[in-house]
Amino acid sequence: AASDLNYVILRYFNVAGADPQARIGQSTPKATHLIKVATETALGQRDGMAVFGTDYPTEDGTCIRDYIHVEDLASAHLAGLDYLQKGGESTILNCGYGHGASVTEVIETVKRVSGVDFPVKLKPRRAGDPAQLISDNSKILATLDWKPQYDDLEFIVKTAYAWQQKCVELEQ
């Protein structure tokens, strides 16, 4: 109400992966993001990891989440700015791929990419965890000149793993 400033709000889903050249990535200590935890476990930075809940109404009983590569998220921001520069109206957009992967699928992908069969403990559900969180990305696809380039779980994991390997090497 104070000005005629237009905006684009992006609702992020599960941002993952790293720069494909491993120049930058997530380096949060004690991170809780599934892909980060799994790559740290594969590289021996953690003794093991846990899966919280195997009784959800999903194909394999574990939660499903919509993972988006960080590079696609960055390009969505640029597309949002371009949209506003061309006179676009204020809008709120879900920023994800519109489909998900289960916790089990993510862990299996990390094991395959890393070549390491690390320990996973099965634990009870965490309070409040929904079975699925998947974006309806139809509005962002229709509104912005944005097309995801990295919509592939294995690629997301490969870039996250390469980044985590680099972090381990830098620590040594």
mmCIF file of C-alpha atoms in Angstrom:
data_model
loop_
_atom_site.group_PDB
_atom_site.id
_atom_site.type_symbol
_atom_site.label_atom_id
_atom_site.label_comp_id
_atom_site.label_asym_id
_atom_site.label_seq_id
_atom_site.Cartn_x
_atom_site.Cartn_y
_atom_site.Cartn_z
ATOM 1 C CA ALA A 1 0.000 0.000 0.000
ATOM 2 C CA ALA A 2 2.964 2.329 0.565
ATOM 3 C CA SER A 3 4.175 2.117 -3.051
ATOM 4 C CA ASP A 4 3.454 0.651 -6.461
ATOM 5 C CA LEU A 5 6.410 -1.734 -6.187
ATOM 6 C CA ASN A 6 5.667 -5.105 -7.786
ATOM 7 C CA TYR A 7 7.115 -8.349 -6.474
ATOM 8 C CA VAL A 8 7.607 -12.021 -7.222
ATOM 9 C CA ILE A 9 7.589 -14.336 -4.218
ATOM 10 C CA LEU A 10 9.024 -17.798 -4.790
ATOM 11 C CA ARG A 11 7.908 -20.582 -2.471
ATOM 12 C CA TYR A 12 10.906 -22.914 -2.375
ATOM 13 C CA PHE A 13 10.505 -26.632 -2.049
ATOM 14 C CA ASN A 14 13.512 -28.803 -1.049
ATOM 15 C CA VAL A 15 16.521 -27.013 -2.491
ATOM 16 C CA ALA A 16 19.382 -29.436 -3.070
ATOM 17 C CA GLY A 17 22.478 -30.078 -5.122
ATOM 18 C CA ALA A 18 25.437 -27.812 -5.669
ATOM 19 C CA ASP A 19 27.195 -25.946 -8.422
ATOM 20 C CA PRO A 20 27.926 -28.521 -11.152
ATOM 21 C CA GLN A 21 31.616 -27.493 -11.079
ATOM 22 C CA ALA A 22 31.685 -27.907 -7.254
ATOM 23 C CA ARG A 23 32.645 -24.266 -6.709
ATOM 24 C CA ILE A 24 29.980 -23.712 -4.071
ATOM 25 C CA GLY A 25 27.368 -25.709 -2.186
ATOM 26 C CA GLN A 26 25.716 -26.190 1.170
ATOM 27 C CA SER A 27 28.213 -26.034 4.007
ATOM 28 C CA THR A 28 25.888 -25.641 6.980
ATOM 29 C CA PRO A 29 27.298 -27.403 10.046
ATOM 30 C CA LYS A 30 24.943 -30.047 11.488
ATOM 31 C CA ALA A 31 22.607 -29.753 8.500
ATOM 32 C CA THR A 32 19.386 -31.755 8.596
ATOM 33 C CA HIS A 33 18.588 -31.765 4.859
ATOM 34 C CA LEU A 34 18.262 -35.377 3.687
ATOM 35 C CA ILE A 35 20.634 -35.203 0.721
ATOM 36 C CA LYS A 36 23.280 -33.352 2.742
ATOM 37 C CA VAL A 37 23.034 -35.853 5.613
ATOM 38 C CA ALA A 38 23.201 -38.820 3.237
ATOM 39 C CA THR A 39 26.268 -37.489 1.384
ATOM 40 C CA GLU A 40 28.027 -36.770 4.691
ATOM 41 C CA THR A 41 27.217 -40.314 5.816
ATOM 42 C CA ALA A 42 28.527 -41.792 2.562
ATOM 43 C CA LEU A 43 31.776 -39.872 3.059
ATOM 44 C CA GLY A 44 32.217 -41.044 6.649
ATOM 45 C CA GLN A 45 31.471 -37.692 8.250
ATOM 46 C CA ARG A 46 28.563 -39.293 10.112
ATOM 47 C CA ASP A 47 28.381 -42.791 11.587
ATOM 48 C CA GLY A 48 24.985 -43.394 10.042
ATOM 49 C CA MET A 49 21.663 -41.747 9.429
ATOM 50 C CA ALA A 50 18.011 -42.268 10.280
ATOM 51 C CA VAL A 51 14.802 -42.607 8.316
ATOM 52 C CA PHE A 52 11.892 -41.207 10.305
ATOM 53 C CA GLY A 53 8.815 -43.219 9.455
ATOM 54 C CA THR A 54 8.298 -46.154 7.125
ATOM 55 C CA ASP A 55 4.514 -46.418 7.466
ATOM 56 C CA TYR A 56 3.341 -43.450 5.384
ATOM 57 C CA PRO A 57 0.711 -44.029 2.673
ATOM 58 C CA THR A 58 3.356 -43.924 -0.074
ATOM 59 C CA GLU A 59 4.720 -46.633 -2.350
ATOM 60 C CA ASP A 60 7.670 -47.487 -0.085
ATOM 61 C CA GLY A 61 6.258 -46.100 3.186
ATOM 62 C CA THR A 62 8.654 -43.128 3.427
ATOM 63 C CA CYS A 63 7.934 -39.429 2.942
ATOM 64 C CA ILE A 64 7.993 -37.921 -0.534
ATOM 65 C CA ARG A 65 9.439 -34.478 -1.190
ATOM 66 C CA ASP A 66 9.883 -32.273 -4.252
ATOM 67 C CA TYR A 67 13.630 -31.615 -4.652
ATOM 68 C CA ILE A 68 14.777 -28.696 -6.817
ATOM 69 C CA HIS A 69 18.372 -28.155 -7.888
ATOM 70 C CA VAL A 70 19.859 -24.939 -6.534
ATOM 71 C CA GLU A 71 20.846 -23.832 -10.061
ATOM 72 C CA ASP A 72 17.213 -24.083 -11.198
ATOM 73 C CA LEU A 73 16.177 -22.058 -8.160
ATOM 74 C CA ALA A 74 18.743 -19.382 -9.052
ATOM 75 C CA SER A 75 17.470 -19.266 -12.643
ATOM 76 C CA ALA A 76 13.893 -18.934 -11.338
ATOM 77 C CA HIS A 77 14.998 -15.836 -9.413
ATOM 78 C CA LEU A 78 16.508 -14.357 -12.570
ATOM 79 C CA ALA A 79 13.361 -15.180 -14.528
ATOM 80 C CA GLY A 80 11.323 -13.466 -11.817
ATOM 81 C CA LEU A 81 13.408 -10.316 -12.109
ATOM 82 C CA ASP A 82 13.068 -10.372 -15.892
ATOM 83 C CA TYR A 83 9.296 -10.790 -15.535
ATOM 84 C CA LEU A 84 9.117 -7.714 -13.280
ATOM 85 C CA GLN A 85 11.348 -5.638 -15.565
ATOM 86 C CA LYS A 86 8.902 -6.362 -18.383
ATOM 87 C CA GLY A 87 6.034 -4.982 -16.286
ATOM 88 C CA GLY A 88 4.743 -8.182 -14.742
ATOM 89 C CA GLU A 89 2.160 -8.027 -11.969
ATOM 90 C CA SER A 90 2.941 -9.050 -8.407
ATOM 91 C CA THR A 91 2.666 -12.784 -7.924
ATOM 92 C CA ILE A 92 3.441 -15.704 -5.643
ATOM 93 C CA LEU A 93 4.815 -18.864 -7.276
ATOM 94 C CA ASN A 94 5.660 -22.371 -6.125
ATOM 95 C CA CYS A 95 9.222 -23.177 -7.133
ATOM 96 C CA GLY A 96 9.665 -26.914 -7.520
ATOM 97 C CA TYR A 97 9.480 -29.629 -10.141
ATOM 98 C CA GLY A 98 5.941 -30.812 -9.506
ATOM 99 C CA HIS A 99 6.944 -34.367 -8.581
ATOM 100 C CA GLY A 100 8.840 -35.944 -5.752
ATOM 101 C CA ALA A 101 11.178 -38.654 -4.560
ATOM 102 C CA SER A 102 10.815 -40.719 -1.422
ATOM 103 C CA VAL A 103 13.330 -40.763 1.401
ATOM 104 C CA THR A 104 14.220 -44.324 0.399
ATOM 105 C CA GLU A 105 14.739 -43.299 -3.261
ATOM 106 C CA VAL A 106 17.035 -40.457 -2.205
ATOM 107 C CA ILE A 107 19.126 -42.705 0.058
ATOM 108 C CA GLU A 108 19.375 -45.390 -2.657
ATOM 109 C CA THR A 109 20.487 -42.722 -5.137
ATOM 110 C CA VAL A 110 23.185 -41.438 -2.769
ATOM 111 C CA LYS A 111 24.395 -45.015 -2.183
ATOM 112 C CA ARG A 112 24.529 -45.659 -5.951
ATOM 113 C CA VAL A 113 26.318 -42.381 -6.747
ATOM 114 C CA SER A 114 28.821 -42.759 -3.898
ATOM 115 C CA GLY A 115 29.330 -46.502 -4.203
ATOM 116 C CA VAL A 116 28.985 -46.722 -0.402
ATOM 117 C CA ASP A 117 26.387 -48.850 1.397
ATOM 118 C CA PHE A 118 26.188 -46.800 4.601
ATOM 119 C CA PRO A 119 24.089 -47.688 7.658
ATOM 120 C CA VAL A 120 20.525 -46.391 7.917
ATOM 121 C CA LYS A 121 18.427 -46.757 11.082
ATOM 122 C CA LEU A 122 14.643 -46.906 10.869
ATOM 123 C CA LYS A 123 12.942 -44.734 13.469
ATOM 124 C CA PRO A 124 9.363 -43.700 14.233
ATOM 125 C CA ARG A 125 7.694 -40.815 12.419
ATOM 126 C CA ARG A 126 8.411 -37.280 13.526
ATOM 127 C CA ALA A 127 5.349 -35.380 14.692
ATOM 128 C CA GLY A 128 3.850 -33.249 11.954
ATOM 129 C CA ASP A 129 5.678 -34.745 8.971
ATOM 130 C CA PRO A 130 3.219 -34.990 6.057
ATOM 131 C CA ALA A 131 3.457 -37.999 3.758
ATOM 132 C CA GLN A 132 3.997 -35.831 0.660
ATOM 133 C CA LEU A 133 5.050 -32.261 -0.130
ATOM 134 C CA ILE A 134 5.006 -31.698 -3.872
ATOM 135 C CA SER A 135 4.714 -28.348 -5.596
ATOM 136 C CA ASP A 136 2.019 -27.380 -8.016
ATOM 137 C CA ASN A 137 4.445 -25.599 -10.340
ATOM 138 C CA SER A 138 1.955 -24.913 -13.132
ATOM 139 C CA LYS A 139 1.772 -21.201 -12.303
ATOM 140 C CA ILE A 140 5.547 -20.595 -12.385
ATOM 141 C CA LEU A 141 5.818 -22.464 -15.688
ATOM 142 C CA ALA A 142 2.980 -20.399 -17.169
ATOM 143 C CA THR A 143 4.032 -17.038 -15.683
ATOM 144 C CA LEU A 144 7.801 -16.893 -16.001
ATOM 145 C CA ASP A 145 10.067 -17.673 -18.902
ATOM 146 C CA TRP A 146 11.557 -20.472 -16.782
ATOM 147 C CA LYS A 147 12.233 -24.079 -17.621
ATOM 148 C CA PRO A 148 14.098 -26.303 -15.164
ATOM 149 C CA GLN A 149 17.388 -27.623 -16.532
ATOM 150 C CA TYR A 150 18.387 -30.033 -13.738
ATOM 151 C CA ASP A 151 15.176 -31.954 -12.976
ATOM 152 C CA ASP A 152 16.964 -35.239 -12.274
ATOM 153 C CA LEU A 153 17.474 -36.713 -8.796
ATOM 154 C CA GLU A 154 20.686 -38.470 -9.763
ATOM 155 C CA PHE A 155 22.184 -35.224 -11.106
ATOM 156 C CA ILE A 156 21.125 -33.370 -7.956
ATOM 157 C CA VAL A 157 22.790 -36.038 -5.801
ATOM 158 C CA LYS A 158 25.932 -36.147 -7.977
ATOM 159 C CA THR A 159 26.477 -32.402 -7.594
ATOM 160 C CA ALA A 160 25.780 -32.497 -3.843
ATOM 161 C CA TYR A 161 28.144 -35.454 -3.426
ATOM 162 C CA ALA A 162 30.915 -33.802 -5.465
ATOM 163 C CA TRP A 163 30.601 -30.686 -3.335
ATOM 164 C CA GLN A 164 30.687 -32.687 -0.105
ATOM 165 C CA GLN A 165 33.771 -34.580 -1.337
ATOM 166 C CA LYS A 166 35.458 -31.253 -1.947
ATOM 167 C CA CYS A 167 34.566 -30.109 1.577
ATOM 168 C CA VAL A 168 36.116 -33.284 3.031
ATOM 169 C CA GLU A 169 39.288 -32.741 0.986
ATOM 170 C CA LEU A 170 39.547 -29.132 2.163
ATOM 171 C CA GLU A 171 39.200 -30.244 5.805
ATOM 172 C CA GLN A 172 42.160 -32.644 5.465
#
